[in-house]
C-alpha positions as YAML, in Angstrom:
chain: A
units: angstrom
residues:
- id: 1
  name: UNK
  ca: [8.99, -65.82, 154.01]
- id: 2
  name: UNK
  ca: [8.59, -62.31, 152.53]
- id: 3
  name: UNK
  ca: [5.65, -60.01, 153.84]
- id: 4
  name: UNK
  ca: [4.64, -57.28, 151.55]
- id: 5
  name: UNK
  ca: [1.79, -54.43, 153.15]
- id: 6
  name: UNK
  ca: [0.11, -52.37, 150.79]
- id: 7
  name: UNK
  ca: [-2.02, -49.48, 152.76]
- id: 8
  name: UNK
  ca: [-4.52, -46.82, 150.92]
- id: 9
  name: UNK
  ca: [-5.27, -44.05, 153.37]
- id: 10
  name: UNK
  ca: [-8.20, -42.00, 153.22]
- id: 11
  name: UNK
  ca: [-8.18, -38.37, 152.06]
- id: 12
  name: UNK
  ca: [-6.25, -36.08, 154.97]
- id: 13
  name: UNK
  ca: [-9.65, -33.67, 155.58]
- id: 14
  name: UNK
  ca: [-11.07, -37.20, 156.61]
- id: 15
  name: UNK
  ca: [-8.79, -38.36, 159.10]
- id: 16
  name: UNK
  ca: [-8.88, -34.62, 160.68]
- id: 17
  name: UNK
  ca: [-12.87, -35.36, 161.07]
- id: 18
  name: UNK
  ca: [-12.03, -38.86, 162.52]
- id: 19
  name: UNK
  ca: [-9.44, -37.23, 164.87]
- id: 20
  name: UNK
  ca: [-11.82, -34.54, 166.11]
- id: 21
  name: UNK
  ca: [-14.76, -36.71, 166.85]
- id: 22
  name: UNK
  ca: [-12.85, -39.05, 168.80]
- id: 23
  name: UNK
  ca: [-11.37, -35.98, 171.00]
- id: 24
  name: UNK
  ca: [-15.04, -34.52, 171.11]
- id: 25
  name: UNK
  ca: [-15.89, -38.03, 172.37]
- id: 26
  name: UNK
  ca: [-13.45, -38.31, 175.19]
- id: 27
  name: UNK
  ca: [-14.05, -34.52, 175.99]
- id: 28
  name: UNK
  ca: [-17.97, -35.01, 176.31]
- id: 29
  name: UNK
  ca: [-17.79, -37.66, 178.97]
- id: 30
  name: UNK
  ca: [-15.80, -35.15, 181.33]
- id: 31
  name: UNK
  ca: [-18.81, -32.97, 181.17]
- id: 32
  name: UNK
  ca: [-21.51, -33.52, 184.15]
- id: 33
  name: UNK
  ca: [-25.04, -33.70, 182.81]
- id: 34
  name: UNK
  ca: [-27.06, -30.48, 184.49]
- id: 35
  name: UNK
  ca: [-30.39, -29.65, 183.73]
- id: 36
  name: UNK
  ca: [-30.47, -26.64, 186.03]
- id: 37
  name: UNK
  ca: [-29.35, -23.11, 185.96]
- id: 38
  name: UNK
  ca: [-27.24, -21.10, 188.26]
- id: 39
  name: UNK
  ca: [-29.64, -20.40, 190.14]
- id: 40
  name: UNK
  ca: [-30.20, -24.08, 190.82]
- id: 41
  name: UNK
  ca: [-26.58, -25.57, 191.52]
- id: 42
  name: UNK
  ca: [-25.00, -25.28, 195.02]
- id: 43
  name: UNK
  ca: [-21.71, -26.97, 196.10]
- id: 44
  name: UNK
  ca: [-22.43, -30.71, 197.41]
- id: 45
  name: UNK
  ca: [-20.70, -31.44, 200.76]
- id: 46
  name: UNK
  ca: [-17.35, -32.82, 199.78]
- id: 47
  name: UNK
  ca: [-17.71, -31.83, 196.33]
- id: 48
  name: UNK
  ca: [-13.99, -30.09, 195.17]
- id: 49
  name: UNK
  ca: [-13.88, -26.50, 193.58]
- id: 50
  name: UNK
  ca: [-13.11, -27.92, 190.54]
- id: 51
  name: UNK
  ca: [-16.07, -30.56, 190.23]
- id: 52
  name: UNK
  ca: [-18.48, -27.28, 191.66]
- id: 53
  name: UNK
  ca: [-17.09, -25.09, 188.69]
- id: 54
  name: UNK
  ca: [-17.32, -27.87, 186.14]
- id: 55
  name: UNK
  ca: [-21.15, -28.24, 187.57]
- id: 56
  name: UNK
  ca: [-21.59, -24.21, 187.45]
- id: 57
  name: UNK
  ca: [-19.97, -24.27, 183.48]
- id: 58
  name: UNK
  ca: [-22.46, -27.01, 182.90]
- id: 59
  name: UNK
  ca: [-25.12, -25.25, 184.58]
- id: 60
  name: UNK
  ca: [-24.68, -21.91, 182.38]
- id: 61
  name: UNK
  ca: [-24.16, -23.94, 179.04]
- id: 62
  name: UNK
  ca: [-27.55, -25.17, 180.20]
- id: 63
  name: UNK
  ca: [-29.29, -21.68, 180.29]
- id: 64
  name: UNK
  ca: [-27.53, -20.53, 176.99]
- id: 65
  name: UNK
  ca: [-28.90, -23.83, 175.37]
- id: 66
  name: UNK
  ca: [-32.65, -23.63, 176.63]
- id: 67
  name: UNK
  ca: [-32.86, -19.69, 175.61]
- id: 68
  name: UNK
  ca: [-31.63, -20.73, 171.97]
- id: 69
  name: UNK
  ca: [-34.31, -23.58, 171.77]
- id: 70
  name: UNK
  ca: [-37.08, -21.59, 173.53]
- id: 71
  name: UNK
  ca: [-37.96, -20.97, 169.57]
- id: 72
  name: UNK
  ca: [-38.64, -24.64, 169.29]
- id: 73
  name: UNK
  ca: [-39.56, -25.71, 172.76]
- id: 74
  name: UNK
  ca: [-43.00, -27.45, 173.01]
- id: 75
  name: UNK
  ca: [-45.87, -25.53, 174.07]
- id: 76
  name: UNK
  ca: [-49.21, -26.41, 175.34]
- id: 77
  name: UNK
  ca: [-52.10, -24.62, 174.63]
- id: 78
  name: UNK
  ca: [-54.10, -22.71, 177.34]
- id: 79
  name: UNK
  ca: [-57.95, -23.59, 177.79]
- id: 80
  name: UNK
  ca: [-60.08, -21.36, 175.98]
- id: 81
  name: UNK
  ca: [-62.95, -19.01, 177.62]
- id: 82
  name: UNK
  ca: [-65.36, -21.41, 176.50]
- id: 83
  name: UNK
  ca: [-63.74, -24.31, 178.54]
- id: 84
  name: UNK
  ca: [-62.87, -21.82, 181.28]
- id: 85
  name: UNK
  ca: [-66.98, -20.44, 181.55]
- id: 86
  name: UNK
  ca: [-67.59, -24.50, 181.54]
- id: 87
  name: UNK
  ca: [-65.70, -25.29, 184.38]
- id: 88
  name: UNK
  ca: [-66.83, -22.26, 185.97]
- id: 89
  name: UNK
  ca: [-70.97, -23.33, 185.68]
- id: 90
  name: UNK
  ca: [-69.78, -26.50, 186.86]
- id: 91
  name: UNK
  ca: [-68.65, -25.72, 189.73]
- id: 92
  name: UNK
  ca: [-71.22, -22.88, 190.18]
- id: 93
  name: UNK
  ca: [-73.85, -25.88, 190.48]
- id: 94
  name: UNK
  ca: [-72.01, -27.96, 192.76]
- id: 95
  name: UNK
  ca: [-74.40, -27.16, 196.27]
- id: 96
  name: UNK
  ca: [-77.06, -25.10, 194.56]
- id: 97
  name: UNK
  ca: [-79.75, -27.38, 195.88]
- id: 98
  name: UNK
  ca: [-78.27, -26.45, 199.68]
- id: 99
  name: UNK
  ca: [-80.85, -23.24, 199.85]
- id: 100
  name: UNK
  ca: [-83.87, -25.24, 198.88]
- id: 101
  name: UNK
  ca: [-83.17, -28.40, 200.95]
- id: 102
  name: UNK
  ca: [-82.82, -25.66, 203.74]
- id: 103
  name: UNK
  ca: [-85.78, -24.02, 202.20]
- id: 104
  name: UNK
  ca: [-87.95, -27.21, 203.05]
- id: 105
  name: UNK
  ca: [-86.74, -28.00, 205.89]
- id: 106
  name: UNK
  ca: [-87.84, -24.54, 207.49]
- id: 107
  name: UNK
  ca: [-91.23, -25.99, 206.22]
- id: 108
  name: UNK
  ca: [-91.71, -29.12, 208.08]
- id: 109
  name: UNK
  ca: [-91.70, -29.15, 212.21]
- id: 110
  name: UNK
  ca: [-89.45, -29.13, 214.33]
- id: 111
  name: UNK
  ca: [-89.85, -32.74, 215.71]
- id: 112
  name: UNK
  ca: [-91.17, -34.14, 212.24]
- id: 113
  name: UNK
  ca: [-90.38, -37.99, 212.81]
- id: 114
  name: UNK
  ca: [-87.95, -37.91, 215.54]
- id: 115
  name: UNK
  ca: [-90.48, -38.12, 218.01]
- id: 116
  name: UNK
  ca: [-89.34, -35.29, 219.78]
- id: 117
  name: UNK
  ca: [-92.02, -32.51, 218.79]
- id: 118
  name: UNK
  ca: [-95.79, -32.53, 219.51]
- id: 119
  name: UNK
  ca: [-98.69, -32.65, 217.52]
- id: 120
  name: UNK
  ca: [-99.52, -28.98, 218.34]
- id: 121
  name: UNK
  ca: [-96.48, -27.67, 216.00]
- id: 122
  name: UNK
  ca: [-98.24, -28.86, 212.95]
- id: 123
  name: UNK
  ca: [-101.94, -27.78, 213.88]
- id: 124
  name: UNK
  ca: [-102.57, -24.87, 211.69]
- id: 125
  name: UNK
  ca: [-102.16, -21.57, 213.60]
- id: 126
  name: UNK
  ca: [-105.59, -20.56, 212.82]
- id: 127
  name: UNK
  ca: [-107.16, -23.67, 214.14]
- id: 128
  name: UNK
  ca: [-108.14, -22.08, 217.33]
- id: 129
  name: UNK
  ca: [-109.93, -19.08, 215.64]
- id: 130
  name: UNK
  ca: [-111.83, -21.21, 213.64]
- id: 131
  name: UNK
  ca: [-113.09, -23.05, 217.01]
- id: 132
  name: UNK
  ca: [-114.32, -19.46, 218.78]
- id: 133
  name: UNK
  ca: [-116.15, -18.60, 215.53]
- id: 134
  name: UNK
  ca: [-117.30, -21.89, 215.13]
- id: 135
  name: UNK
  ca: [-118.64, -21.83, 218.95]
- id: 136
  name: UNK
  ca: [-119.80, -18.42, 218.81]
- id: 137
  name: UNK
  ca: [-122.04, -18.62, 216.36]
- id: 138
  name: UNK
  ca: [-123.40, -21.90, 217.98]
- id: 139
  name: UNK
  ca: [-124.12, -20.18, 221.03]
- id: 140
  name: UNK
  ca: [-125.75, -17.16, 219.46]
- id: 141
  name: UNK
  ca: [-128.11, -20.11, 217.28]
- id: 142
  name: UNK
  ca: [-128.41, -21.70, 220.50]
- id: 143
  name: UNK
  ca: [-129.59, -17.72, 222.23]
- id: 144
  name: UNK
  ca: [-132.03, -17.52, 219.35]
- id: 145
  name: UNK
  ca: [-133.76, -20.84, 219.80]
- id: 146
  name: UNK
  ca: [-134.12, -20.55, 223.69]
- id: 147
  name: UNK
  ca: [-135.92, -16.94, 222.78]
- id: 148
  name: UNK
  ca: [-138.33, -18.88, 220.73]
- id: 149
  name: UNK
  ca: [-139.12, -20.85, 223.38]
- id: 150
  name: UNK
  ca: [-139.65, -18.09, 225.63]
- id: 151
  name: UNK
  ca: [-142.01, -17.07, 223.55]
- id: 152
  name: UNK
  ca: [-144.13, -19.81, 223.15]
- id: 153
  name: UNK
  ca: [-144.19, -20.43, 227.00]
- id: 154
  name: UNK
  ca: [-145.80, -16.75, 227.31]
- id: 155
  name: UNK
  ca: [-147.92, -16.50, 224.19]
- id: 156
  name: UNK
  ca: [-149.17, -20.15, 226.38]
- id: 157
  name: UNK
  ca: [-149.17, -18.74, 229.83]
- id: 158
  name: UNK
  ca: [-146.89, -21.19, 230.85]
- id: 159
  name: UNK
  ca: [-143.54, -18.90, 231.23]
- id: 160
  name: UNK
  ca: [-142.24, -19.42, 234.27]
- id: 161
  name: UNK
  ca: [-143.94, -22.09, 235.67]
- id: 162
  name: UNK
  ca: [-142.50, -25.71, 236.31]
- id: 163
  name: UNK
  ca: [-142.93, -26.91, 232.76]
- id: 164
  name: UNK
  ca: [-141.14, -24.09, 231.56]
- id: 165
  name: UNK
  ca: [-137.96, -24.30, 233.62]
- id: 166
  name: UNK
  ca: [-138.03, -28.21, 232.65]
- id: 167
  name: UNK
  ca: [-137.62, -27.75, 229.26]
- id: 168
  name: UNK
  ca: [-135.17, -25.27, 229.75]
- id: 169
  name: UNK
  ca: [-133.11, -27.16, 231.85]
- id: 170
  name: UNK
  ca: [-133.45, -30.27, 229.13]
- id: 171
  name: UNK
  ca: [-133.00, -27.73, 226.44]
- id: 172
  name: UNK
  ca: [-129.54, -26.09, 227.82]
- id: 173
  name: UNK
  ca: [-128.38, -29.62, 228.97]
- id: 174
  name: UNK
  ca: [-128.92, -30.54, 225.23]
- id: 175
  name: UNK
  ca: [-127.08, -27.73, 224.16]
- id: 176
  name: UNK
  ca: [-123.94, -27.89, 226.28]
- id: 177
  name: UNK
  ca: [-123.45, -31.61, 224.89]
- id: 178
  name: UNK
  ca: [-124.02, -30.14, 221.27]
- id: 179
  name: UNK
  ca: [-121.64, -27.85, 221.93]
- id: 180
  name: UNK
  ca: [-119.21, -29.98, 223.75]
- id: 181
  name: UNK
  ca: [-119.16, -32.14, 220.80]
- id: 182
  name: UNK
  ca: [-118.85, -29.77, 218.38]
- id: 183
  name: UNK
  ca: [-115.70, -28.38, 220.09]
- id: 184
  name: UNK
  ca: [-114.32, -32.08, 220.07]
- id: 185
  name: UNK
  ca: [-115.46, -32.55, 216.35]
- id: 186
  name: UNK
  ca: [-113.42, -29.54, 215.30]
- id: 187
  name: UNK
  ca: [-110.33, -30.33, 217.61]
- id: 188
  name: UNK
  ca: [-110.52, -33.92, 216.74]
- id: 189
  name: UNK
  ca: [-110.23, -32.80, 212.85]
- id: 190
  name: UNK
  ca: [-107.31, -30.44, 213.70]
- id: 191
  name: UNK
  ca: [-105.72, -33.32, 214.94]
- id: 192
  name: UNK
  ca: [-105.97, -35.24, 211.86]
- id: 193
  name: UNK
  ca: [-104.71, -32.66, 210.09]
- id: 194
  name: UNK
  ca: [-101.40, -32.05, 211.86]
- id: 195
  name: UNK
  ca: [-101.16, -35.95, 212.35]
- id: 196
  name: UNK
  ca: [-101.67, -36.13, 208.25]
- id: 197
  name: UNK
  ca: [-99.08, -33.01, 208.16]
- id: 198
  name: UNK
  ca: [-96.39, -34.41, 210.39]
- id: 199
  name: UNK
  ca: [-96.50, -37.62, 208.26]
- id: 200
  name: UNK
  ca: [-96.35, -35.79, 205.04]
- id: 201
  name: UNK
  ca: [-93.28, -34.12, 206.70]
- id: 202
  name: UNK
  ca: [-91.92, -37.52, 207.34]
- id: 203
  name: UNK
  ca: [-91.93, -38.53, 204.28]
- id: 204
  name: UNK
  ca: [-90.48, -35.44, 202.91]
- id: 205
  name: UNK
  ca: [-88.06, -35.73, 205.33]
- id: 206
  name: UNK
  ca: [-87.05, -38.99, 203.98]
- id: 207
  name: UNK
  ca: [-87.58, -38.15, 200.40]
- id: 208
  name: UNK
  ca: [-84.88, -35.04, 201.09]
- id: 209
  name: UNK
  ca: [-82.75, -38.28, 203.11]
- id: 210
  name: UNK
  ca: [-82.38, -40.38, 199.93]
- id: 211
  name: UNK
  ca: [-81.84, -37.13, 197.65]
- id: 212
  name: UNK
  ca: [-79.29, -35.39, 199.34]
- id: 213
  name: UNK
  ca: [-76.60, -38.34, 198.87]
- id: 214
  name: UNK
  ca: [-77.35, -38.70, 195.19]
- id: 215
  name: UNK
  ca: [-76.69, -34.88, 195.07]
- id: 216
  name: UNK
  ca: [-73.55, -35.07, 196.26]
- id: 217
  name: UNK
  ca: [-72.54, -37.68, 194.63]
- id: 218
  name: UNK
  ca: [-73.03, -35.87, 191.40]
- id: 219
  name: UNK
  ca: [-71.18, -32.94, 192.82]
- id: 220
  name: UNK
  ca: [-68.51, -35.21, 193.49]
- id: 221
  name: UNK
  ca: [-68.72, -36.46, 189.65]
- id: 222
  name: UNK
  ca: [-68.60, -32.25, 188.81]
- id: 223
  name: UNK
  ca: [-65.39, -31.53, 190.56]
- id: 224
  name: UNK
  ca: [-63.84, -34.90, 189.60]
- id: 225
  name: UNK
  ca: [-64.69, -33.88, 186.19]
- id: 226
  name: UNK
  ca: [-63.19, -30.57, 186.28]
- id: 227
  name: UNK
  ca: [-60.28, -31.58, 188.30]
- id: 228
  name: UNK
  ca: [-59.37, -34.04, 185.99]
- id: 229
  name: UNK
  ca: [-59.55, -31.28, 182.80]
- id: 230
  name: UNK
  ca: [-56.79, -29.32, 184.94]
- id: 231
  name: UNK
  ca: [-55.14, -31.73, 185.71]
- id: 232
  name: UNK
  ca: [-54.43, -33.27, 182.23]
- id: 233
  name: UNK
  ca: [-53.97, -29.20, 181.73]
- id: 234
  name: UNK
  ca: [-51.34, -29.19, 184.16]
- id: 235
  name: UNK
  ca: [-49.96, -32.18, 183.30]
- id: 236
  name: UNK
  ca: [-49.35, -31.78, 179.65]
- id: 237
  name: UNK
  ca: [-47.73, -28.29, 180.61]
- id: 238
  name: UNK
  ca: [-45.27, -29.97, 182.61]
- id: 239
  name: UNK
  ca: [-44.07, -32.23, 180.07]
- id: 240
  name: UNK
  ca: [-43.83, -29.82, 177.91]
- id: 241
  name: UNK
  ca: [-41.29, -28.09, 180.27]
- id: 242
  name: UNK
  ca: [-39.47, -31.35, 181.02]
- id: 243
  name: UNK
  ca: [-39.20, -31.97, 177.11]
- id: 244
  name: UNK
  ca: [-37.80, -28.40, 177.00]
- id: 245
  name: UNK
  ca: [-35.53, -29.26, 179.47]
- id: 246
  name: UNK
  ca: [-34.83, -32.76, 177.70]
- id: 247
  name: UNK
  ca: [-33.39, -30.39, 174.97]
- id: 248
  name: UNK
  ca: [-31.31, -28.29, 176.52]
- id: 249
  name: UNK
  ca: [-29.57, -30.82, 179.03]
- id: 250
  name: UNK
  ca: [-29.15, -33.33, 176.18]
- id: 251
  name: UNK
  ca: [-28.55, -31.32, 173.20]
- id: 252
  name: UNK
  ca: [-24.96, -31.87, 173.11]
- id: 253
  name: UNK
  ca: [-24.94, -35.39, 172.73]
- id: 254
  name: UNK
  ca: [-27.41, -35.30, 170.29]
- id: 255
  name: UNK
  ca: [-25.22, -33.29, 168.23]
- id: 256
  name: UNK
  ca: [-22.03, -35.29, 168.60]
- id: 257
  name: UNK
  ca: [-24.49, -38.43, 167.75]
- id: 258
  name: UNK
  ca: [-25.43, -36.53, 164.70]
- id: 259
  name: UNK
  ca: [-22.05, -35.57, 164.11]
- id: 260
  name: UNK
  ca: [-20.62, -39.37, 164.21]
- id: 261
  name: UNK
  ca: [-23.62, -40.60, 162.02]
- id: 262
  name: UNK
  ca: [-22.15, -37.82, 159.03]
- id: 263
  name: UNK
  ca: [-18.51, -38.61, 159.76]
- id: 264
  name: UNK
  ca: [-19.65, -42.36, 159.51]
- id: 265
  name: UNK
  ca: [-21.26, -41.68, 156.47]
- id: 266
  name: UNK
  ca: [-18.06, -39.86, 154.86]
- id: 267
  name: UNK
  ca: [-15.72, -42.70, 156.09]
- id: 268
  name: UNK
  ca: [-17.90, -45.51, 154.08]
- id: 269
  name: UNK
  ca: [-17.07, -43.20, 150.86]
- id: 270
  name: UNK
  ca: [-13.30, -42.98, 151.48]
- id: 271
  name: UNK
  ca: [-12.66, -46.57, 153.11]
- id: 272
  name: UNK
  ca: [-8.97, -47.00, 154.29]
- id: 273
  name: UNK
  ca: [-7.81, -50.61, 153.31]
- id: 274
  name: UNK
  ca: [-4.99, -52.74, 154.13]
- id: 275
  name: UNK
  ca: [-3.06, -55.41, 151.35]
- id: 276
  name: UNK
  ca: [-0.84, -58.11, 152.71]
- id: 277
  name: UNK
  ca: [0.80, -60.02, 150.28]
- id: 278
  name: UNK
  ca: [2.94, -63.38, 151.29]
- id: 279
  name: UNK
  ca: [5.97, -64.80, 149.31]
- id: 280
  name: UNK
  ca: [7.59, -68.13, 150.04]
- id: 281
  name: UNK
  ca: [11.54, -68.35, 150.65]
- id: 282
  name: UNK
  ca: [12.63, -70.20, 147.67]
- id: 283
  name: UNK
  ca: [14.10, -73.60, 147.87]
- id: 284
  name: UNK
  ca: [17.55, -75.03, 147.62]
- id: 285
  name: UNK
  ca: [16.92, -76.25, 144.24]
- id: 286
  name: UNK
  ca: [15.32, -73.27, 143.37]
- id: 287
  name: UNK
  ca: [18.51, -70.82, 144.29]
- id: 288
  name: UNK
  ca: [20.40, -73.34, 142.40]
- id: 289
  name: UNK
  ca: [18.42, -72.72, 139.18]
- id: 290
  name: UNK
  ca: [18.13, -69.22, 139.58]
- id: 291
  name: UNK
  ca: [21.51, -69.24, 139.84]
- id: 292
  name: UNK
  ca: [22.76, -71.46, 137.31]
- id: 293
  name: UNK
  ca: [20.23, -69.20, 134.86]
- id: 294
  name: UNK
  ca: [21.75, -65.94, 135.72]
- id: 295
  name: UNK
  ca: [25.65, -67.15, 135.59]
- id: 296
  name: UNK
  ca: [24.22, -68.96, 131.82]
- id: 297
  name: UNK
  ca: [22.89, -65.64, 131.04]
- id: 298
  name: UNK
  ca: [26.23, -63.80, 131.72]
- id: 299
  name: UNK
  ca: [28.00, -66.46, 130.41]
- id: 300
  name: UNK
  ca: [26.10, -66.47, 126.94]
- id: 301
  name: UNK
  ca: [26.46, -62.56, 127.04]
- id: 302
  name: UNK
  ca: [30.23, -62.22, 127.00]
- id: 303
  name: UNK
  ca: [31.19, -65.35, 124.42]
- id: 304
  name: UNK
  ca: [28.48, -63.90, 122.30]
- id: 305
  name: UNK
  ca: [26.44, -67.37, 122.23]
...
């Protein structure tokens, strides 16, 4: 059996693209991936000279690339003044109610519902003064009226005498007890009032208790709040560098992959194809024909019939 191969070839200028891409291919995976510069690539222990100069080419292809694309590298925008004076009164606040917790507590006593201090601490420091003048001027009332009653016991003869000393003696015994309770009234009601004041301190005390934690809690929400603006900040600038970097380390392959896709593209145009055609052996009876027609055919030619 006979075999006959027809071949069309593409255009020349396309097999040179074919031929180059495929050598670019096989060159590019001898090339180590760095996404470093000099300044970041040190020989490995064990690593040859020649693997730690390949690295060290890479690494300076790498710095050429990433100054070329620093046109095109994502950015991230900084925060604005307005964000900046925000997180600035934020955190100005956090603690500002320290000063006037501390404030009241220089207000209550020292012992205020602990148990420890005495009721003296919150008796007003003019409590005493009001006492003196309070007795004072019941002793000079007291002076006054026993004058009066000197008087009458000499306008009545009677000054001097037994009666008279008896109702002196009743009158001063009267008086001392009037006075006595007078200076218990008005120490009794100083008492009530530092009792009254060290359980309004109490309860200020506890007031300040519950309020402090809910204060700090909301500075906690303040500075969580802020912390998390710089750190999505931070974060986005970041990946912006490690995109940048992306670029650089990767933007070799990305141009071979480019390249392939147009060289793919040209090949579809200018397709190479292959044309086998088969052809029996011809049979016995067949060459027997063939050959009986072509000795007819000479035959016929040189008798002229």
């Amino acid at each position: 059996m006979a075999v006959t191969e027809t071949r069309t070839r593409p255009p020349q200028f396309i097999e040179d693209i074919g031929v180059d891409l495929s050598k670019s291919l096989v060159a590019s995976t001898g090339v180590p991936t760095v996404s470093v510069g000099l300044s970041g690539i040190s020989q490995r222990p064990g690593e040859s000279a020649a693997d730690f100069k390949a690295r060290q080419t890479a690494a300076k292809a790498f710095e050429t690339r990433k100054e070329s694309l620093a046109g095109v590298a994502p950015k991230v925008a900084g925060q604005d003044q307005l964000q900046k004076d925000a997180a600035a009164l934020a955190k100005s606040g956090v603690g500002a109610y320290k000063p006037y917790v501390a404030g009241a507590e220089q207000l209550m006593g020292a012992g205020a519902g602990t148990g420890a201090g005495s009721i003296s601490e919150y008796m007003s420091p003019y409590q005493q003064q009001v006492i003196d003048v309070s007795l004072q001027e019941f002793d000079r009332n007291t002076g006054i009226n026993r004058q009066k009653m000197r008087d009458q016991a000499i306008q009545a003869g009677a000054f001097g005498g037994g009666r008279d000393q008896v109702m002196q003696s009743e009158y001063q015994l009267g008086s001392d007890r009037e006075r006595a309770l007078l200076q218990a009234n008005l120490l009794q009601q100083g008492f009530q009032q530092a009792q009254q004041a060290r359980g309004q301190d109490f309860e200020r005390q506890k007031g300040l208790a519950s309020m402090v934690p809910g204060l700090q809690r909301e500075d906690i929400k303040t500075l969580g709040s802020v912390g998390a603006v710089n750190q999505a900040q931070e974060q986005a600038r970041l990946d912006a560098e490690r995109e940048a970097a992306r670029q650089a380390t990767f933007l070799p392959q990305e141009n071979l992959s480019r390249y392939a896709g147009q060289v793919a593209g040209l090949m579809g145009g200018y397709p190479g194809q292959t044309q086998s055609t088969n052809v029996p052996n011809p049979s016995p009876m067949q060459n027997a024909l063939t050959m009986g027609t072509g000795l007819a055919g000479i035959y016929g030619s040189l008798t002229g019939k």
